[in-house]
PDB file of C-alpha atoms in Angstrom:
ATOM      1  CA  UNK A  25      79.861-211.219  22.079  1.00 48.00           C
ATOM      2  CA  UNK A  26      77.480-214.000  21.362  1.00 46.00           C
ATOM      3  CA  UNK A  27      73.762-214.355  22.692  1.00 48.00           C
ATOM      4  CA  UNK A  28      75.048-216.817  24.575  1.00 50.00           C
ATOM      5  CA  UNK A  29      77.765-214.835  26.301  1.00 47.00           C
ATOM      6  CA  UNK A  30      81.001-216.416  24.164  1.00 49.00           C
ATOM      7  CA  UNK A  31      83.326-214.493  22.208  1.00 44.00           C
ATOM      8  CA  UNK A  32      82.936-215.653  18.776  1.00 43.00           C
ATOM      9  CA  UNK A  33      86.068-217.721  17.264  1.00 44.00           C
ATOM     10  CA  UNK A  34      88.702-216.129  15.698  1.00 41.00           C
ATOM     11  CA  UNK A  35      89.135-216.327  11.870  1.00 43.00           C
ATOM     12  CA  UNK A  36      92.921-216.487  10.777  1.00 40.00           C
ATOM     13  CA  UNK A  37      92.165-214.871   7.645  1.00 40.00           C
ATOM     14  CA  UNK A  38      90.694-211.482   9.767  1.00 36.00           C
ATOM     15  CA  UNK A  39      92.855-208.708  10.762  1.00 43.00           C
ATOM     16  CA  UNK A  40      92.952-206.541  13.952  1.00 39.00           C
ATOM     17  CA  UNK A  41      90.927-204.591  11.201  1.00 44.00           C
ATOM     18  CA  UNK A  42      88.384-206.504  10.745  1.00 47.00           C
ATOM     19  CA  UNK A  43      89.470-206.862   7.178  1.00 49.00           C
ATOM     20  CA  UNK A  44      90.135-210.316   5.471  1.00 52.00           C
ATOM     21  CA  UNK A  45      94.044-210.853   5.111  1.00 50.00           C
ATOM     22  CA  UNK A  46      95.935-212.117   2.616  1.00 54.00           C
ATOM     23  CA  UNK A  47      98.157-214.967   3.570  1.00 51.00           C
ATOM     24  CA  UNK A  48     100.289-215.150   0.482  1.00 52.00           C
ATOM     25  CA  UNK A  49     100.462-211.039   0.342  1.00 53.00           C
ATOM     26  CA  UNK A  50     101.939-211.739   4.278  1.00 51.00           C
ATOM     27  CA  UNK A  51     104.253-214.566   3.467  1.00 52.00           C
ATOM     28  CA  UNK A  52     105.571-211.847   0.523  1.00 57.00           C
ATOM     29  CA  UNK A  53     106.108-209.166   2.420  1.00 62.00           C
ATOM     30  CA  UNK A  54     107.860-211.262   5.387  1.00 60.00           C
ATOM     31  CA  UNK A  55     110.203-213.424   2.586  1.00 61.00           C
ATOM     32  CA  UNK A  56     111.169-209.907   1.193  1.00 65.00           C
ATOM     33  CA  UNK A  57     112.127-208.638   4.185  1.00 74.00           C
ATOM     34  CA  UNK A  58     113.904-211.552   5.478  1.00 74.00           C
ATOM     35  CA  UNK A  59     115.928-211.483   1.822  1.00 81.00           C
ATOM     36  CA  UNK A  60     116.482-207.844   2.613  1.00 85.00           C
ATOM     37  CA  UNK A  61     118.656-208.377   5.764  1.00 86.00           C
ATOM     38  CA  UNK A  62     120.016-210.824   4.206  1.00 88.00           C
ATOM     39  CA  UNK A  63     121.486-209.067   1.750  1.00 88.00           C
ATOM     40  CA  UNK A  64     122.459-206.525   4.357  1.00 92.00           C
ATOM     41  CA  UNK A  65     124.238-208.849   6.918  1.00 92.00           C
ATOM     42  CA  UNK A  66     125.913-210.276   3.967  1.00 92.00           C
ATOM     43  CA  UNK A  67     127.629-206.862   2.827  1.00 92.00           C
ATOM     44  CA  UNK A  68     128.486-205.924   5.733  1.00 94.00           C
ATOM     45  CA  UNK A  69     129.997-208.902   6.858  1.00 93.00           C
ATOM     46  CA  UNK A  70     132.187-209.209   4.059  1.00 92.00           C
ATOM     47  CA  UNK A  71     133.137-205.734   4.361  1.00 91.00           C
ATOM     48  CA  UNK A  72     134.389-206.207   7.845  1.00 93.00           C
ATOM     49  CA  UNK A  73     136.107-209.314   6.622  1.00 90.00           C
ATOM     50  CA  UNK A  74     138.015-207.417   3.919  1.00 87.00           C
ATOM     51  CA  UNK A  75     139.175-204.339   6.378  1.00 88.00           C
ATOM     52  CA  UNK A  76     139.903-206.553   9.641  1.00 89.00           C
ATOM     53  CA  UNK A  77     140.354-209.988   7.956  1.00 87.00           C
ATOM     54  CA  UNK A  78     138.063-213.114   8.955  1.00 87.00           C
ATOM     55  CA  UNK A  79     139.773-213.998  12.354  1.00 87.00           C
ATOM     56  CA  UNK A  80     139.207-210.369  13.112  1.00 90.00           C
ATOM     57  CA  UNK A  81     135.689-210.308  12.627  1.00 91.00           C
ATOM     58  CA  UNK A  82     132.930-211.044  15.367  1.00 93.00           C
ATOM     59  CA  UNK A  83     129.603-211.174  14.936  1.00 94.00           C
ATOM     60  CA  UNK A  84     129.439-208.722  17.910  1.00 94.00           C
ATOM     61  CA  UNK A  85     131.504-206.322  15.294  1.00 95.00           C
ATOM     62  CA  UNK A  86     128.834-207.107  12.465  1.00 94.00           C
ATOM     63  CA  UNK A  87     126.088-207.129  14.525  1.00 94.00           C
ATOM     64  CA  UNK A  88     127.387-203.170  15.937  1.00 95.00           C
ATOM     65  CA  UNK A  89     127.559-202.100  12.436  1.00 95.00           C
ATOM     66  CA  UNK A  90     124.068-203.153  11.270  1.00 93.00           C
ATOM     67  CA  UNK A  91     122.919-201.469  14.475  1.00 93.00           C
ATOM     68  CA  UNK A  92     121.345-204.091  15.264  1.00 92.00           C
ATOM     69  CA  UNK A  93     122.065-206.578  18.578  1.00 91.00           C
ATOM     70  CA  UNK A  94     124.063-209.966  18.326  1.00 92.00           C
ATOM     71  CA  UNK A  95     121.230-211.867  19.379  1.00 92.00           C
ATOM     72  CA  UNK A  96     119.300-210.851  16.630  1.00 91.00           C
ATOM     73  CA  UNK A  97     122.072-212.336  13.941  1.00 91.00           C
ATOM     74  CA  UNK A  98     121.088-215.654  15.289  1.00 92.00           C
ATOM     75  CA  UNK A  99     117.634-215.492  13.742  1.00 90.00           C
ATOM     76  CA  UNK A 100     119.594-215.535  10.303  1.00 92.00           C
ATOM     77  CA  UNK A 101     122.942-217.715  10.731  1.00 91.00           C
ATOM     78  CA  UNK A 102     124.404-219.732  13.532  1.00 92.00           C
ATOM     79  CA  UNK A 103     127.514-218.420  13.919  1.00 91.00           C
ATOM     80  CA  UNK A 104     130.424-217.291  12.029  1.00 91.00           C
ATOM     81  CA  UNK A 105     131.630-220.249   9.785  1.00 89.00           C
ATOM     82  CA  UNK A 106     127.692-220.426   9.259  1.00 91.00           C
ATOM     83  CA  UNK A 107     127.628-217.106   8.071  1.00 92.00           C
ATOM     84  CA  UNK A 108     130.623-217.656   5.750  1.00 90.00           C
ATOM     85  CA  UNK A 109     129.039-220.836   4.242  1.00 88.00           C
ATOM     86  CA  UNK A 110     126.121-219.135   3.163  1.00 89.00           C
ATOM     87  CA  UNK A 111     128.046-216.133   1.324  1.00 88.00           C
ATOM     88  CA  UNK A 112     129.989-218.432  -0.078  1.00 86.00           C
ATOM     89  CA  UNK A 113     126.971-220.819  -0.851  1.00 86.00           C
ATOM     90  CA  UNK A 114     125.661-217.798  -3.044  1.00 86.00           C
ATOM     91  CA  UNK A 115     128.595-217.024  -4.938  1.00 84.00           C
ATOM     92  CA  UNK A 116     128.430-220.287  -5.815  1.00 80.00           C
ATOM     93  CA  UNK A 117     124.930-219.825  -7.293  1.00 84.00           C
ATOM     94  CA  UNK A 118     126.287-217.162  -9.286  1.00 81.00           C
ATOM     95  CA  UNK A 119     128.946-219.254 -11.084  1.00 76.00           C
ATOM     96  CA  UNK A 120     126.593-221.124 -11.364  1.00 79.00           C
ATOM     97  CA  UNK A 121     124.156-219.565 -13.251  1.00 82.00           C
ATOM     98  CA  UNK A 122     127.415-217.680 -15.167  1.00 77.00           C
ATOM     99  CA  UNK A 123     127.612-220.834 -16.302  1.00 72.00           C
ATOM    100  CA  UNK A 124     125.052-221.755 -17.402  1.00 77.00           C
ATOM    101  CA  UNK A 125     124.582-218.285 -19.754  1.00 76.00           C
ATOM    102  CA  UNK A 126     127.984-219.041 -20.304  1.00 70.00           C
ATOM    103  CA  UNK A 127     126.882-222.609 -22.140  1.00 69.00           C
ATOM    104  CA  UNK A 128     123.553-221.048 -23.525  1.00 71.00           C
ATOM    105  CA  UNK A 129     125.672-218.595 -25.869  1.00 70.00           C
ATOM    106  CA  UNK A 130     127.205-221.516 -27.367  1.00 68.00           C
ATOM    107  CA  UNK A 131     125.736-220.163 -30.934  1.00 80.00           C
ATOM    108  CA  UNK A 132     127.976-217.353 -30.756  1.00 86.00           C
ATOM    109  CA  UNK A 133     131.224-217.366 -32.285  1.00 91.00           C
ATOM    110  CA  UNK A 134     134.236-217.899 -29.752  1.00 92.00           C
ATOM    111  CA  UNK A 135     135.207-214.280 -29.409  1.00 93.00           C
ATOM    112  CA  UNK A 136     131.670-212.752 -29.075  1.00 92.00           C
ATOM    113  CA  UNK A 137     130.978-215.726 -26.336  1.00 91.00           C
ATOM    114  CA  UNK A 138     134.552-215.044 -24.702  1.00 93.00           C
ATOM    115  CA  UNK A 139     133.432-211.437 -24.844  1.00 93.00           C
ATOM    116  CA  UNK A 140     129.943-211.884 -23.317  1.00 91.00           C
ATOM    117  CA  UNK A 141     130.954-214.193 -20.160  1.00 91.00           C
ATOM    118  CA  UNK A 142     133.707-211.651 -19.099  1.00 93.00           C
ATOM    119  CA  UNK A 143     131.873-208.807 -19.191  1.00 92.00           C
ATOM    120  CA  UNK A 144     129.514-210.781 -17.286  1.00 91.00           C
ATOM    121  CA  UNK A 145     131.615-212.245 -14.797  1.00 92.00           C
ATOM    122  CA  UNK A 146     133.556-208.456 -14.087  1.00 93.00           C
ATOM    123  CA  UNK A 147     129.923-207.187 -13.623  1.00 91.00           C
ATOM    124  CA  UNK A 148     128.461-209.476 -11.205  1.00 89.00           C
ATOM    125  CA  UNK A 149     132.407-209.463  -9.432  1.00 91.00           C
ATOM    126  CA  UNK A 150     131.746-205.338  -9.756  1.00 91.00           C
ATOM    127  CA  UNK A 151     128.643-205.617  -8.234  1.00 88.00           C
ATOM    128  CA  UNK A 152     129.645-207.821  -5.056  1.00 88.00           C
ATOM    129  CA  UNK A 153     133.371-207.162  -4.753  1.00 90.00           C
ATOM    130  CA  UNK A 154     133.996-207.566  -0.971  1.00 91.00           C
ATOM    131  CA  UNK A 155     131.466-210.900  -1.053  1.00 90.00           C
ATOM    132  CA  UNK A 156     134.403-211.790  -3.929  1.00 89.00           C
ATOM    133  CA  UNK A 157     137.311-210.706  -1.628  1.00 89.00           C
ATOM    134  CA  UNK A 158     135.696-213.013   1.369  1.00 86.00           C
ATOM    135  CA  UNK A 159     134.803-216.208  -1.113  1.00 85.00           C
ATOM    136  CA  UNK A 160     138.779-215.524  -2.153  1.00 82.00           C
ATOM    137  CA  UNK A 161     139.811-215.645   1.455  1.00 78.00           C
ATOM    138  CA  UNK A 162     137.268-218.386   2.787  1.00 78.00           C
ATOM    139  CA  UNK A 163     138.577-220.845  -0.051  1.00 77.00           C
ATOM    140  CA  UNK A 164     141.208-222.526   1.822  1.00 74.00           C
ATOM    141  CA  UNK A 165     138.452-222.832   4.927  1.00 75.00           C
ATOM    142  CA  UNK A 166     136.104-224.574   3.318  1.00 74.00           C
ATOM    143  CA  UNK A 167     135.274-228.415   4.051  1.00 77.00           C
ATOM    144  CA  UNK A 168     132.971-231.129   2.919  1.00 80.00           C
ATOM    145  CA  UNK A 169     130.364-230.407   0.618  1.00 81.00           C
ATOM    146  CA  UNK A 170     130.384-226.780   0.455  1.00 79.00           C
ATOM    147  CA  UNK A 171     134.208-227.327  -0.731  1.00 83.00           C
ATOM    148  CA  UNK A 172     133.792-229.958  -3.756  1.00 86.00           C
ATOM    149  CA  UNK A 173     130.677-228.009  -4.958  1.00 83.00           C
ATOM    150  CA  UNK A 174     132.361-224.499  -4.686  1.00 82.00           C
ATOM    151  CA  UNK A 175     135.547-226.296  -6.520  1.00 85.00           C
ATOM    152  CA  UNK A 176     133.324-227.983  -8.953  1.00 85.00           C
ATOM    153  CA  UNK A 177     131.822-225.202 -10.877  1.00 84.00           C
ATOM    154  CA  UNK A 178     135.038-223.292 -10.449  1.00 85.00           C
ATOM    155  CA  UNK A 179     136.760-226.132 -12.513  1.00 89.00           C
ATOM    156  CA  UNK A 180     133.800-226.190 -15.092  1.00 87.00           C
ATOM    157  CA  UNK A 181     134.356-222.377 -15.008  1.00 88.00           C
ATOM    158  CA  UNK A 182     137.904-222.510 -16.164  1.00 92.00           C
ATOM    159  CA  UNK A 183     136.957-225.309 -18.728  1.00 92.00           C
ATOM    160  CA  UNK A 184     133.737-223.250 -20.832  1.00 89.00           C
ATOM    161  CA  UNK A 185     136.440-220.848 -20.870  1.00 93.00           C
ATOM    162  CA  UNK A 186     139.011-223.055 -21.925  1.00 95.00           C
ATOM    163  CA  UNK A 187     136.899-224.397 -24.796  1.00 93.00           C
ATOM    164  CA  UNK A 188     135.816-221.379 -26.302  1.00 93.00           C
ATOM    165  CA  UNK A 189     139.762-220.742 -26.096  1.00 95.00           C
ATOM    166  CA  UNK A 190     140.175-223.600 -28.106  1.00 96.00           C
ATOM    167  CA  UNK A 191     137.372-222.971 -30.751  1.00 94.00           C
ATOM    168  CA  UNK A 192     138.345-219.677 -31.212  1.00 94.00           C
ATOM    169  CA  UNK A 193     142.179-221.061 -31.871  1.00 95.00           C
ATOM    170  CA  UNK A 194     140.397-223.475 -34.191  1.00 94.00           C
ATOM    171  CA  UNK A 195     138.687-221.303 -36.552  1.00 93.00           C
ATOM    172  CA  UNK A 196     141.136-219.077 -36.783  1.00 92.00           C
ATOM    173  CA  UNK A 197     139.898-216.014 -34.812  1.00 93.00           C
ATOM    174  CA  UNK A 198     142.324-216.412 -31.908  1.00 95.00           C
ATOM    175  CA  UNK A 199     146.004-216.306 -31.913  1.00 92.00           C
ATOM    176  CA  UNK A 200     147.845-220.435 -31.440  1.00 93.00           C
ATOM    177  CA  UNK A 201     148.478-219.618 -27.473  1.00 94.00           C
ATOM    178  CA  UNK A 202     148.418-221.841 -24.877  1.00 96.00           C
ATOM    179  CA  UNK A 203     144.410-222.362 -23.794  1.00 96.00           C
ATOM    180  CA  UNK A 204     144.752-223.040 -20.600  1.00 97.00           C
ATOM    181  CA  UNK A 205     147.580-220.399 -19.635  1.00 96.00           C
ATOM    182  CA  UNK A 206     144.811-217.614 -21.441  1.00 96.00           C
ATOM    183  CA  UNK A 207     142.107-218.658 -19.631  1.00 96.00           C
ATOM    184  CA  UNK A 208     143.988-218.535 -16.182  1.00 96.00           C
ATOM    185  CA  UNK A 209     145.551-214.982 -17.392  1.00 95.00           C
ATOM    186  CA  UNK A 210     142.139-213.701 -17.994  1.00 95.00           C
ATOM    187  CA  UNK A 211     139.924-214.960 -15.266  1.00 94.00           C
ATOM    188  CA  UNK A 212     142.823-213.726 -12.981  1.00 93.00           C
ATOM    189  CA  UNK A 213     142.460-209.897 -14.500  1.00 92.00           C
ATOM    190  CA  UNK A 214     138.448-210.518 -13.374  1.00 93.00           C
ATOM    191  CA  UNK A 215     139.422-211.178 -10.572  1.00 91.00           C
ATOM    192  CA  UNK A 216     141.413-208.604  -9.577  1.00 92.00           C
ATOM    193  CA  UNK A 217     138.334-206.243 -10.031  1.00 92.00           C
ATOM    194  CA  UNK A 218     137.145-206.899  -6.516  1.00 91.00           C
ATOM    195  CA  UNK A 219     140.148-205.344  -5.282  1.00 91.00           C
ATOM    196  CA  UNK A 220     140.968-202.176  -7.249  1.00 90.00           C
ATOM    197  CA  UNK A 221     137.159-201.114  -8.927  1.00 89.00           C
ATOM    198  CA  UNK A 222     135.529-198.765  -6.722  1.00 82.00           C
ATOM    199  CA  UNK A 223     132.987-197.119  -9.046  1.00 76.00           C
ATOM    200  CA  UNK A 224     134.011-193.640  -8.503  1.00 70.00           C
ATOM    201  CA  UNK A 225     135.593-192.292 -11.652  1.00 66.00           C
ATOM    202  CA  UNK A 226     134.214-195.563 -13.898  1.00 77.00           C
ATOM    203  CA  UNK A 227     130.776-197.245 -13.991  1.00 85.00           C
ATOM    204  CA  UNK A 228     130.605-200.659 -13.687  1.00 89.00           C
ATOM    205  CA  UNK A 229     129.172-201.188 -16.960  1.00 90.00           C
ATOM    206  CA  UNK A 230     132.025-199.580 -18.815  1.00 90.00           C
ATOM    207  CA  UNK A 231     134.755-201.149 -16.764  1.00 91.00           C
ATOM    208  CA  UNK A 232     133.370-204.807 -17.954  1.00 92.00           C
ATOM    209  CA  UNK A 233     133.464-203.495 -21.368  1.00 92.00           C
ATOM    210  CA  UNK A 234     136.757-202.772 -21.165  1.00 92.00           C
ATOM    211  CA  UNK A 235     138.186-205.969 -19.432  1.00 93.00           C
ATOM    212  CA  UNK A 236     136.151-207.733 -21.890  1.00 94.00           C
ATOM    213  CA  UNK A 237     137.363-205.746 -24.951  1.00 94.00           C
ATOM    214  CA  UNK A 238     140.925-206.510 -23.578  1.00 93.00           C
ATOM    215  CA  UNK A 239     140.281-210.230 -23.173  1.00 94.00           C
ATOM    216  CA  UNK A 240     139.291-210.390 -26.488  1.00 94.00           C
ATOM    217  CA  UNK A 241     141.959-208.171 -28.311  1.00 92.00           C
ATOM    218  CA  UNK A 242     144.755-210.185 -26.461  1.00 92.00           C
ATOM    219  CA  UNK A 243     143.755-213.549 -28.202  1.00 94.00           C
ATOM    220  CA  UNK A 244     142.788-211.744 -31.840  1.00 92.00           C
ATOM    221  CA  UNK A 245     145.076-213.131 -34.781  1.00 83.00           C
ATOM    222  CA  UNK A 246     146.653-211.028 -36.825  1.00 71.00           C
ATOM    223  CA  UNK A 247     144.941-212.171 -40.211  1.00 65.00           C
ATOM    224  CA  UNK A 248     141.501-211.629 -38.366  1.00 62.00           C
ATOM    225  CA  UNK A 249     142.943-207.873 -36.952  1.00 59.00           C
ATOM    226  CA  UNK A 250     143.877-207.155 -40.647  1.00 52.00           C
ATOM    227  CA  UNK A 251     140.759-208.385 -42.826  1.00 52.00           C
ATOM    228  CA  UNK A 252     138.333-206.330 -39.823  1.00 50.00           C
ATOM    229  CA  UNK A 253     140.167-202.899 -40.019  1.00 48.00           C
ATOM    230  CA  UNK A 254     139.024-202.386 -43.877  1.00 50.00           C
ATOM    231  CA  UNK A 255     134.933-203.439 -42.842  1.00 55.00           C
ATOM    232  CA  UNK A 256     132.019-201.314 -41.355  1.00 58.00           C
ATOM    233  CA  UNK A 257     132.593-203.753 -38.129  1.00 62.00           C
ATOM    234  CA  UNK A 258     136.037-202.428 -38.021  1.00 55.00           C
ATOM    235  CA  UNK A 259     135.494-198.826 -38.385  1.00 50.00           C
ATOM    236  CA  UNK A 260     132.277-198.710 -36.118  1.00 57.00           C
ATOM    237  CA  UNK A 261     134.765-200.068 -33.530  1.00 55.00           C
ATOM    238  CA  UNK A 262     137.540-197.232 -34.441  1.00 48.00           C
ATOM    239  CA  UNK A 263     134.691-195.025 -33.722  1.00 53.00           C
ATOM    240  CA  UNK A 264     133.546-196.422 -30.274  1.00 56.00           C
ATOM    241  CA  UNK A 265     137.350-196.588 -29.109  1.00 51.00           C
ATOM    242  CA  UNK A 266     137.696-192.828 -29.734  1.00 46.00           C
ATOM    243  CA  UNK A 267     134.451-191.793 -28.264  1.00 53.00           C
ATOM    244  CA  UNK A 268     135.227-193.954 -24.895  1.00 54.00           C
ATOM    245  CA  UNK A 269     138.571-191.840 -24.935  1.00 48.00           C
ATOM    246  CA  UNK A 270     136.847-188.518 -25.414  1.00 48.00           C
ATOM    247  CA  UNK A 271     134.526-189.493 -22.718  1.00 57.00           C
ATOM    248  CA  UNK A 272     137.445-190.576 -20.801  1.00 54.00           C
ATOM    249  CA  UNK A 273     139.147-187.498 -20.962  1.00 49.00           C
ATOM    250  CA  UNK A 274     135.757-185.297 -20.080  1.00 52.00           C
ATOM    251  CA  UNK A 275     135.631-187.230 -16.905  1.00 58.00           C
ATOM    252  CA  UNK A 276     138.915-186.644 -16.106  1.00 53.00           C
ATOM    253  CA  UNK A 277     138.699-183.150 -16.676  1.00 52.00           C
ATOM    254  CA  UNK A 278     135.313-182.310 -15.004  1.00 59.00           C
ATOM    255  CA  UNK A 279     136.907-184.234 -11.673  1.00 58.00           C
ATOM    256  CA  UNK A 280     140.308-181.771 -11.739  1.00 55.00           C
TER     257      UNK A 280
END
């Protein structure tokens, strides 16, 4: 208390400590939490998508396996389709920024760049595979914006790969196949790693290596196959191929 008998005024910046507080350090800890949840509500929503399908799904049912209440969903999304539209809104980002490592690599000779955007695109799809699954279902859903922009970069999607297709047919490295029926083939075995990769007997890493490798050795030419098997190049690879089997076959045998 004053001399004169008033409480002081408050300062924002003081704590029930006494101490100053940090606004920024606040806004931090609140925006990670926040993302946090998030991320949470997100997983487990498209979880419960993939098991009981999105007409299935309340957000009574996502709310019960969060443990947390319905009411407190609200503070996050407005209701279901709102809740869609924002996982979808963030796989978007992620094409998205595929993309645009996808365009960055452009010094990179067709197969390496083919190489480095699958491996990328199985990892993230690896990483997220129900949030896949849902974006998958949710596509024929979708409306207005959301719908041209989530169509948009999936069409510029299919045409980097398309192009590097074609360059790679160009110079020789890749086989004379159809571009676009390669691109669709191989962006369709991606794909199909949010429904069969579980990460139990292979990492994540590994199995984008693989699809990759595949991707790759599926559009080689023959000449190019034939002058690499006599190099270094070629034999380092010989080597890695037999070590993955060997480590392959470990795994397989420490899990019997």
């Amino acid at each position: 208390m004053s001399r004169n008998g008033r409480a002081p005024k408050a300062d924002a910046t003081i704590g029930v400590t006494g101490r100053p507080q940090d606004p920024d350090r606040s806004a931090d800890r609140s925006g990670l939490r926040r993302e946090l949840v998030e991320n949470e509500l997100y997983e487990t929503a498209a979880q419960l998508f993939a098991l009981k399908g999105v007409a299935g799904t309340t957000l009574q049912d996502i709310a019960s396996a969060m443990g947390v209440s319905r009411q407190a969903l609200y503070y996050y999304v407005k209701n279901k389709d709102d809740l869609i539209e924002k996982v979808v809104t963030e796989m978007i980002e992620v094409t998205r920024s595929l993309s645009e490592h996808f365009m960055a690599s452009e010094e990179l000779a067709p197969d390496e760049r083919l190489r480095a955007v699958v491996r990328a695109l199985v990892l993230q799809i690896a990483e997220r595979p129900y949030r896949h699954r849902l974006v998958t279902q949710a596509e024929s859903m979708l409306s207005g914006d959301l719908a041209r922009e989530h169509i948009a970069y999936r069409n510029r999607f299919v045409k980097d790969i398309v192009a590097t297709i074609e360059a790679g047919i160009s110079d020789g490295i890749f086989r004379p196949v159809d571009p676009f029926t390669a691109a669709m083939t191989i962006l369709g075995s991606c794909n199909w790693t949010a429904w069969w990769y579980h990460g139990d007997l292979v990492g994540a890493q590994e199995t984008a290596d693989s699809v990759a490798d595949m991707a790759v050795r599926g559009l080689i030419s023959a000449d190019r196959q034939r002058s690499s098997s006599g190099t270094a190049e070629g034999a380092l690879e010989t080597i890695r191929e037999s070590l993955s089997t060997l480590e392959r076959a470990l795994r397989k045998q420490s899990t019997d």
